PDB file of C-alpha atoms in Angstrom:
ATOM      1  CA  MET S   1       7.354  23.997 -12.429  1.00 76.00           C
ATOM      2  CA  ALA S   2       8.667  25.463  -9.185  1.00 82.00           C
ATOM      3  CA  TRP S   3       5.770  27.929  -8.967  1.00 82.00           C
ATOM      4  CA  LEU S   4       3.204  25.155  -9.427  1.00 86.00           C
ATOM      5  CA  TRP S   5       4.873  23.099  -6.708  1.00 88.00           C
ATOM      6  CA  GLU S   6       4.824  26.020  -4.279  1.00 88.00           C
ATOM      7  CA  GLN S   7       1.068  26.426  -4.728  1.00 89.00           C
ATOM      8  CA  LEU S   8       0.402  22.909  -3.427  1.00 89.00           C
ATOM      9  CA  SER S   9      -0.423  22.015   0.158  1.00 91.00           C
ATOM     10  CA  GLY S  10       1.657  19.420   1.966  1.00 91.00           C
ATOM     11  CA  TRP S  11      -0.903  16.703   1.284  1.00 93.00           C
ATOM     12  CA  GLN S  12      -1.129  17.679  -2.381  1.00 91.00           C
ATOM     13  CA  GLN S  13       2.665  17.597  -2.727  1.00 91.00           C
ATOM     14  CA  ASP S  14       2.687  14.064  -1.300  1.00 93.00           C
ATOM     15  CA  GLN S  15       0.014  12.992  -3.796  1.00 93.00           C
ATOM     16  CA  VAL S  16       1.806  14.558  -6.763  1.00 93.00           C
ATOM     17  CA  GLU S  17       5.120  13.028  -5.692  1.00 94.00           C
ATOM     18  CA  ALA S  18       3.514   9.579  -5.415  1.00 94.00           C
ATOM     19  CA  ALA S  19       1.859   9.977  -8.841  1.00 93.00           C
ATOM     20  CA  ALA S  20       5.176  11.065 -10.378  1.00 93.00           C
ATOM     21  CA  LYS S  21       7.009   8.067  -8.914  1.00 93.00           C
ATOM     22  CA  THR S  22       4.323   5.709 -10.222  1.00 93.00           C
ATOM     23  CA  GLU S  23       4.532   7.227 -13.707  1.00 91.00           C
ATOM     24  CA  LEU S  24       8.348   7.098 -13.679  1.00 92.00           C
ATOM     25  CA  ALA S  25       8.261   3.400 -12.824  1.00 91.00           C
ATOM     26  CA  ARG S  26       5.730   2.768 -15.589  1.00 88.00           C
ATOM     27  CA  LEU S  27       7.752   4.716 -18.164  1.00 88.00           C
ATOM     28  CA  GLU S  28      10.912   2.862 -17.187  1.00 87.00           C
ATOM     29  CA  GLY S  29       9.173  -0.380 -18.087  1.00 84.00           C
ATOM     30  CA  LEU S  30       8.517   0.901 -21.620  1.00 82.00           C
ATOM     31  CA  LEU S  31      12.097   1.867 -22.426  1.00 80.00           C
ATOM     32  CA  ALA S  32      14.651  -0.397 -24.057  1.00 71.00           C
ATOM     33  CA  LEU S  33      17.463   1.322 -22.131  1.00 73.00           C
ATOM     34  CA  PRO S  34      17.059   2.164 -18.436  1.00 79.00           C
ATOM     35  CA  GLY S  35      17.431   5.616 -16.958  1.00 84.00           C
ATOM     36  CA  GLY S  36      15.497   7.708 -19.485  1.00 85.00           C
ATOM     37  CA  ALA S  37      12.175   7.971 -17.633  1.00 89.00           C
ATOM     38  CA  PRO S  38      12.946  11.205 -15.690  1.00 90.00           C
ATOM     39  CA  GLN S  39      13.787  13.106 -18.885  1.00 88.00           C
ATOM     40  CA  LEU S  40      10.693  11.747 -20.635  1.00 86.00           C
ATOM     41  CA  LEU S  41       8.449  12.918 -17.819  1.00 90.00           C
ATOM     42  CA  ALA S  42      10.196  16.314 -17.645  1.00 89.00           C
ATOM     43  CA  ASP S  43       9.719  16.797 -21.397  1.00 86.00           C
ATOM     44  CA  ARG S  44       6.043  15.854 -21.094  1.00 88.00           C
ATOM     45  CA  LEU S  45       5.463  18.394 -18.323  1.00 89.00           C
ATOM     46  CA  THR S  46       7.281  21.093 -20.305  1.00 87.00           C
ATOM     47  CA  ASP S  47       5.226  20.389 -23.439  1.00 84.00           C
ATOM     48  CA  ARG S  48       1.934  20.309 -21.552  1.00 86.00           C
ATOM     49  CA  LEU S  49       2.756  23.558 -19.781  1.00 85.00           C
ATOM     50  CA  ALA S  50       3.609  25.246 -23.084  1.00 82.00           C
ATOM     51  CA  GLU S  51       0.354  23.875 -24.511  1.00 80.00           C
ATOM     52  CA  THR S  52      -1.552  25.442 -21.618  1.00 81.00           C
ATOM     53  CA  GLY S  53       0.133  28.815 -22.088  1.00 80.00           C
ATOM     54  CA  GLY S  54       2.542  28.809 -19.155  1.00 82.00           C
ATOM     55  CA  GLU S  55       2.272  28.543 -15.384  1.00 84.00           C
ATOM     56  CA  ALA S  56       0.212  31.740 -15.147  1.00 82.00           C
ATOM     57  CA  MET S  57      -2.625  30.059 -17.073  1.00 85.00           C
ATOM     58  CA  VAL S  58      -2.889  27.137 -14.641  1.00 88.00           C
ATOM     59  CA  THR S  59      -5.740  27.955 -12.264  1.00 89.00           C
ATOM     60  CA  SER S  60      -5.659  24.662 -10.333  1.00 91.00           C
ATOM     61  CA  PRO S  61      -2.037  23.425 -10.004  1.00 90.00           C
ATOM     62  CA  TYR S  62      -2.954  20.175  -8.231  1.00 93.00           C
ATOM     63  CA  GLY S  63      -5.676  19.188 -10.705  1.00 92.00           C
ATOM     64  CA  TRP S  64      -3.518  20.201 -13.666  1.00 91.00           C
ATOM     65  CA  LEU S  65      -0.555  18.102 -12.511  1.00 93.00           C
ATOM     66  CA  ILE S  66      -2.612  15.026 -11.595  1.00 92.00           C
ATOM     67  CA  ARG S  67      -5.016  15.012 -14.535  1.00 90.00           C
ATOM     68  CA  ARG S  68      -3.062  16.703 -17.320  1.00 89.00           C
ATOM     69  CA  GLY S  69       0.641  17.266 -16.683  1.00 89.00           C
ATOM     70  CA  LEU S  70       1.705  13.828 -15.465  1.00 91.00           C
ATOM     71  CA  VAL S  71      -0.634  11.519 -17.358  1.00 90.00           C
ATOM     72  CA  GLN S  72       0.062   9.821 -20.673  1.00 89.00           C
ATOM     73  CA  ARG S  73      -2.280  10.824 -23.514  1.00 85.00           C
ATOM     74  CA  ARG S  74      -2.491   8.095 -26.106  1.00 83.00           C
ATOM     75  CA  SER S  75      -3.723   9.119 -29.530  1.00 78.00           C
ATOM     76  CA  CYS S  76      -4.229   5.467 -30.512  1.00 78.00           C
ATOM     77  CA  THR S  77      -4.313   2.017 -28.954  1.00 77.00           C
ATOM     78  CA  ASP S  78      -0.523   1.617 -28.753  1.00 82.00           C
ATOM     79  CA  HIS S  79       0.457   1.768 -25.057  1.00 83.00           C
ATOM     80  CA  ARG S  80       3.752   3.425 -26.070  1.00 86.00           C
ATOM     81  CA  CYS S  81       1.981   6.375 -27.732  1.00 86.00           C
ATOM     82  CA  ASP S  82       1.939   9.765 -25.999  1.00 86.00           C
ATOM     83  CA  ASP S  83       0.368  12.615 -27.987  1.00 81.00           C
ATOM     84  CA  GLY S  84       1.300  10.845 -31.226  1.00 80.00           C
ATOM     85  CA  ILE S  85       4.940  10.258 -30.171  1.00 83.00           C
ATOM     86  CA  ARG S  86       6.427   6.862 -29.356  1.00 85.00           C
ATOM     87  CA  LEU S  87       7.741   6.912 -25.791  1.00 85.00           C
ATOM     88  CA  ASP S  88      10.335   4.219 -26.450  1.00 83.00           C
ATOM     89  CA  THR S  89      11.863   5.767 -29.589  1.00 81.00           C
ATOM     90  CA  GLY S  90      10.839   9.428 -29.583  1.00 79.00           C
ATOM     91  CA  ALA S  91       9.668   9.071 -33.198  1.00 81.00           C
ATOM     92  CA  GLU S  92       6.197   9.694 -34.573  1.00 80.00           C
ATOM     93  CA  CYS S  93       3.727   6.940 -33.720  1.00 82.00           C
ATOM     94  CA  GLU S  94       3.130   4.852 -36.822  1.00 80.00           C
ATOM     95  CA  ASN S  95      -0.078   3.491 -35.406  1.00 80.00           C
ATOM     96  CA  CYS S  96      -1.538   7.010 -35.203  1.00 77.00           C
ATOM     97  CA  GLY S  97      -0.878   7.387 -38.931  1.00 71.00           C
ATOM     98  CA  ASN S  98      -2.675   4.121 -39.483  1.00 67.00           C
ATOM     99  CA  VAL S  99      -5.639   5.389 -37.439  1.00 66.00           C
ATOM    100  CA  ILE S 100      -5.988   8.465 -39.676  1.00 63.00           C
ATOM    101  CA  HIS S 101      -5.844   6.256 -42.749  1.00 64.00           C
ATOM    102  CA  LEU S 102      -8.473   3.928 -41.304  1.00 66.00           C
ATOM    103  CA  ARG S 103     -10.798   6.817 -40.464  1.00 69.00           C
ATOM    104  CA  ARG S 104     -10.614   8.107 -44.023  1.00 70.00           C
ATOM    105  CA  ALA S 105     -11.255   4.608 -45.372  1.00 71.00           C
ATOM    106  CA  ARG S 106     -14.202   4.196 -42.999  1.00 74.00           C
ATOM    107  CA  ARG S 107     -15.784   7.450 -44.170  1.00 78.00           C
ATOM    108  CA  ALA S 108     -15.377   6.454 -47.826  1.00 79.00           C
ATOM    109  CA  LYS S 109     -16.924   3.049 -47.127  1.00 80.00           C
ATOM    110  CA  ILE S 110     -19.939   4.472 -45.281  1.00 82.00           C
ATOM    111  CA  THR S 111     -20.436   7.112 -47.998  1.00 83.00           C
ATOM    112  CA  ALA S 112     -20.492   4.417 -50.680  1.00 84.00           C
ATOM    113  CA  GLN S 113     -22.918   2.340 -48.603  1.00 84.00           C
ATOM    114  CA  VAL S 114     -25.336   5.271 -48.154  1.00 84.00           C
ATOM    115  CA  ASP S 115     -25.218   6.094 -51.880  1.00 84.00           C
ATOM    116  CA  ARG S 116     -25.892   2.446 -52.734  1.00 85.00           C
ATOM    117  CA  GLU S 117     -28.730   1.840 -50.266  1.00 86.00           C
ATOM    118  CA  LEU S 118     -30.389   5.311 -50.417  1.00 84.00           C
ATOM    119  CA  PRO S 119     -29.786   6.603 -53.942  1.00 85.00           C
ATOM    120  CA  GLY S 120     -32.708   9.080 -54.021  1.00 83.00           C
ATOM    121  CA  LEU S 121     -31.661  11.289 -51.098  1.00 82.00           C
ATOM    122  CA  SER S 122     -31.145  15.002 -51.473  1.00 86.00           C
ATOM    123  CA  GLU S 123     -27.673  16.339 -50.760  1.00 84.00           C
ATOM    124  CA  ARG S 124     -28.777  17.713 -47.398  1.00 85.00           C
ATOM    125  CA  GLU S 125     -30.485  14.449 -46.351  1.00 87.00           C
ATOM    126  CA  ARG S 126     -27.571  12.413 -47.659  1.00 84.00           C
ATOM    127  CA  ARG S 127     -25.173  14.450 -45.513  1.00 83.00           C
ATOM    128  CA  ARG S 128     -27.396  14.006 -42.445  1.00 86.00           C
ATOM    129  CA  VAL S 129     -27.603  10.219 -42.841  1.00 85.00           C
ATOM    130  CA  LEU S 130     -23.886   9.994 -43.514  1.00 83.00           C
ATOM    131  CA  GLU S 131     -22.956  11.959 -40.374  1.00 83.00           C
ATOM    132  CA  GLU S 132     -25.399   9.911 -38.299  1.00 86.00           C
ATOM    133  CA  GLN S 133     -23.867   6.615 -39.414  1.00 84.00           C
ATOM    134  CA  LEU S 134     -20.369   7.981 -38.886  1.00 81.00           C
ATOM    135  CA  ARG S 135     -21.246   8.963 -35.305  1.00 83.00           C
ATOM    136  CA  GLU S 136     -22.645   5.483 -34.668  1.00 86.00           C
ATOM    137  CA  GLN S 137     -19.463   3.899 -35.994  1.00 81.00           C
ATOM    138  CA  VAL S 138     -17.280   6.232 -33.913  1.00 77.00           C
ATOM    139  CA  ALA S 139     -19.278   5.316 -30.798  1.00 83.00           C
ATOM    140  CA  ILE S 140     -18.732   1.610 -31.472  1.00 83.00           C
ATOM    141  CA  GLU S 141     -15.022   2.143 -32.003  1.00 77.00           C
ATOM    142  CA  ALA S 142     -14.822   4.238 -28.831  1.00 78.00           C
ATOM    143  CA  GLU S 143     -16.300   1.367 -26.845  1.00 83.00           C
ATOM    144  CA  ASN S 144     -13.798  -0.998 -28.415  1.00 81.00           C
ATOM    145  CA  LEU S 145     -10.965   1.412 -27.589  1.00 75.00           C
ATOM    146  CA  VAL S 146     -12.034   1.582 -23.950  1.00 82.00           C
ATOM    147  CA  TRP S 147     -12.054  -2.208 -23.788  1.00 84.00           C
ATOM    148  CA  ARG S 148      -8.601  -2.453 -25.385  1.00 81.00           C
ATOM    149  CA  GLN S 149      -7.235   0.183 -23.030  1.00 78.00           C
ATOM    150  CA  GLU S 150      -8.594  -1.719 -20.048  1.00 84.00           C
ATOM    151  CA  GLN S 151      -6.940  -4.860 -21.357  1.00 84.00           C
ATOM    152  CA  ALA S 152      -3.663  -2.969 -21.839  1.00 82.00           C
ATOM    153  CA  ARG S 153      -3.814  -1.578 -18.285  1.00 83.00           C
ATOM    154  CA  ALA S 154      -4.511  -5.038 -16.907  1.00 86.00           C
ATOM    155  CA  GLU S 155      -1.561  -6.446 -18.848  1.00 86.00           C
ATOM    156  CA  GLN S 156       0.696  -3.631 -17.619  1.00 85.00           C
ATOM    157  CA  ALA S 157      -0.440  -4.265 -14.048  1.00 86.00           C
ATOM    158  CA  ARG S 158       0.357  -7.950 -14.490  1.00 87.00           C
ATOM    159  CA  ARG S 159       3.862  -7.109 -15.735  1.00 86.00           C
ATOM    160  CA  ASP S 160       4.418  -4.682 -12.867  1.00 87.00           C
ATOM    161  CA  ALA S 161       3.283  -7.285 -10.350  1.00 88.00           C
ATOM    162  CA  ALA S 162       5.582  -9.898 -11.910  1.00 88.00           C
ATOM    163  CA  ARG S 163       8.558  -7.523 -11.752  1.00 88.00           C
ATOM    164  CA  ALA S 164       7.766  -6.638  -8.138  1.00 89.00           C
ATOM    165  CA  ALA S 165       7.481 -10.321  -7.227  1.00 90.00           C
ATOM    166  CA  ALA S 166      10.822 -11.038  -8.932  1.00 90.00           C
ATOM    167  CA  ARG S 167      12.488  -8.222  -6.984  1.00 90.00           C
ATOM    168  CA  GLU S 168      11.005  -9.475  -3.713  1.00 91.00           C
ATOM    169  CA  ARG S 169      12.114 -13.019  -4.498  1.00 92.00           C
ATOM    170  CA  ALA S 170      15.656 -11.885  -5.298  1.00 92.00           C
ATOM    171  CA  GLU S 171      15.811  -9.816  -2.113  1.00 93.00           C
ATOM    172  CA  ARG S 172      14.482 -12.723  -0.045  1.00 92.00           C
ATOM    173  CA  GLU S 173      17.060 -15.096  -1.549  1.00 93.00           C
ATOM    174  CA  ARG S 174      19.810 -12.553  -0.867  1.00 92.00           C
ATOM    175  CA  GLN S 175      18.736 -12.225   2.762  1.00 92.00           C
ATOM    176  CA  GLU S 176      18.534 -15.998   3.174  1.00 92.00           C
ATOM    177  CA  ALA S 177      22.012 -16.428   1.695  1.00 91.00           C
ATOM    178  CA  ALA S 178      23.369 -13.703   3.978  1.00 90.00           C
ATOM    179  CA  ALA S 179      21.742 -15.344   7.009  1.00 90.00           C
ATOM    180  CA  ALA S 180      23.157 -18.753   6.061  1.00 87.00           C
ATOM    181  CA  GLU S 181      26.624 -17.252   5.635  1.00 85.00           C
ATOM    182  CA  ALA S 182      26.342 -15.512   9.025  1.00 84.00           C
ATOM    183  CA  VAL S 183      25.447 -18.841  10.658  1.00 83.00           C
ATOM    184  CA  ARG S 184      28.373 -20.537   8.928  1.00 81.00           C
ATOM    185  CA  GLN S 185      30.792 -17.846   9.989  1.00 80.00           C
ATOM    186  CA  ALA S 186      29.584 -18.169  13.592  1.00 78.00           C
ATOM    187  CA  LEU S 187      30.481 -21.879  13.790  1.00 78.00           C
ATOM    188  CA  PRO S 188      33.281 -22.567  16.301  1.00 77.00           C
ATOM    189  CA  CYS S 189      36.591 -24.224  15.469  1.00 71.00           C
ATOM    190  CA  GLU S 190      36.032 -27.972  15.390  1.00 68.00           C
ATOM    191  CA  ASP S 191      39.300 -28.553  17.209  1.00 67.00           C
ATOM    192  CA  CYS S 192      39.659 -25.902  19.910  1.00 70.00           C
ATOM    193  CA  GLY S 193      36.141 -24.479  20.054  1.00 68.00           C
ATOM    194  CA  ARG S 194      37.146 -20.913  19.201  1.00 72.00           C
ATOM    195  CA  ASP S 195      34.135 -18.814  18.166  1.00 70.00           C
ATOM    196  CA  GLN S 196      33.569 -17.260  14.717  1.00 67.00           C
ATOM    197  CA  ALA S 197      35.786 -19.815  12.971  1.00 66.00           C
ATOM    198  CA  ALA S 198      33.320 -20.931  10.314  1.00 63.00           C
ATOM    199  CA  GLY S 199      33.846 -24.515  11.431  1.00 58.00           C
ATOM    200  CA  LEU S 200      37.512 -24.479  10.339  1.00 63.00           C
ATOM    201  CA  TRP S 201      40.586 -25.385  12.358  1.00 54.00           C
ATOM    202  CA  VAL S 202      42.011 -22.005  13.289  1.00 53.00           C
ATOM    203  CA  CYS S 203      44.421 -23.420  15.852  1.00 57.00           C
ATOM    204  CA  ARG S 204      46.943 -24.441  13.202  1.00 56.00           C
ATOM    205  CA  ALA S 205      50.505 -23.664  12.340  1.00 48.00           C
ATOM    206  CA  PRO S 206      50.947 -20.400  10.365  1.00 48.00           C
ATOM    207  CA  HIS S 207      51.948 -22.237   7.214  1.00 46.00           C
ATOM    208  CA  GLU S 208      48.894 -24.504   7.263  1.00 51.00           C
ATOM    209  CA  ALA S 209      45.767 -23.612   5.316  1.00 51.00           C
ATOM    210  CA  PRO S 210      42.368 -23.770   7.041  1.00 51.00           C
ATOM    211  CA  ARG S 211      40.869 -27.212   6.844  1.00 52.00           C
ATOM    212  CA  ARG S 212      37.896 -29.087   8.153  1.00 51.00           C
ATOM    213  CA  ARG S 213      38.059 -32.020  10.476  1.00 49.00           C
ATOM    214  CA  PRO S 214      38.527 -35.231   8.409  1.00 52.00           C
ATOM    215  CA  ALA S 215      35.597 -37.580   8.125  1.00 49.00           C
ATOM    216  CA  PRO S 216      35.582 -40.648  10.432  1.00 49.00           C
ATOM    217  CA  ALA S 217      37.255 -43.748   9.087  1.00 51.00           C
ATOM    218  CA  GLY S 218      35.065 -45.887   6.910  1.00 49.00           C
ATOM    219  CA  SER S 219      32.608 -43.076   6.157  1.00 44.00           C
ATOM    220  CA  TRP S 220      33.387 -43.515   2.456  1.00 44.00           C
ATOM    221  CA  GLN S 221      31.684 -46.893   2.443  1.00 47.00           C
ATOM    222  CA  ARG S 222      28.198 -47.275   1.127  1.00 45.00           C
ATOM    223  CA  ARG S 223      25.515 -47.481   3.742  1.00 46.00           C
ATOM    224  CA  GLY S 224      25.013 -51.129   4.696  1.00 47.00           C
ATOM    225  CA  ALA S 225      28.234 -52.355   3.027  1.00 46.00           C
ATOM    226  CA  PRO S 226      30.383 -54.661   5.249  1.00 50.00           C
ATOM    227  CA  ALA S 227      33.560 -53.133   6.632  1.00 48.00           C
ATOM    228  CA  ARG S 228      36.768 -54.345   5.064  1.00 48.00           C
ATOM    229  CA  SER S 229      38.738 -56.621   7.345  1.00 46.00           C
ATOM    230  CA  GLY S 230      42.541 -56.575   7.727  1.00 42.00           C
TER     231      GLY S 230
END
């Protein structure tokens, strides 16, 4: 991969780096255990490069990395599928096997339908009608696949946004807590006025623990209750 990287301009390197970071974050969200995304992406790039025939066969390094090397290629509708392999488990994608089975069943169904509705066709005409209906069905399924993929991308974007919002919220709460603690630590001693005493009495004997000024007498009483007389 080093040779491909060296062929890129500075702007192209920035774009590829940003695309890689985005894909790493997305892959991390698919894994049950964190930390495996870098190896997954490295394996994908290695496989795609071997599929191409090596670095010497890549004529456009930037286009290859952005459109082929880094991108996930689903063979079915499962968002965890990449070239027929499950990203989360590394095993073969079961859904891809189901797709092959469904395609065979679809062909058998359409063949039976053509034979039933057009029994007098010659073998050549029968084959033509069959292929035509199969193409129509494939086109319909392709449209459905595009729709499902769009829905999957929208759902993934929603999850990513929710995770980002949670991280921002946690960071904001951490900063607020740190600011509140800094203000508390800056409070002067309630007895001598010494700074940075967190409101405690620091002018005490060495054996005494820090303590706050006691509440005024009678503060334990309920608001509006008459004071107890001697």
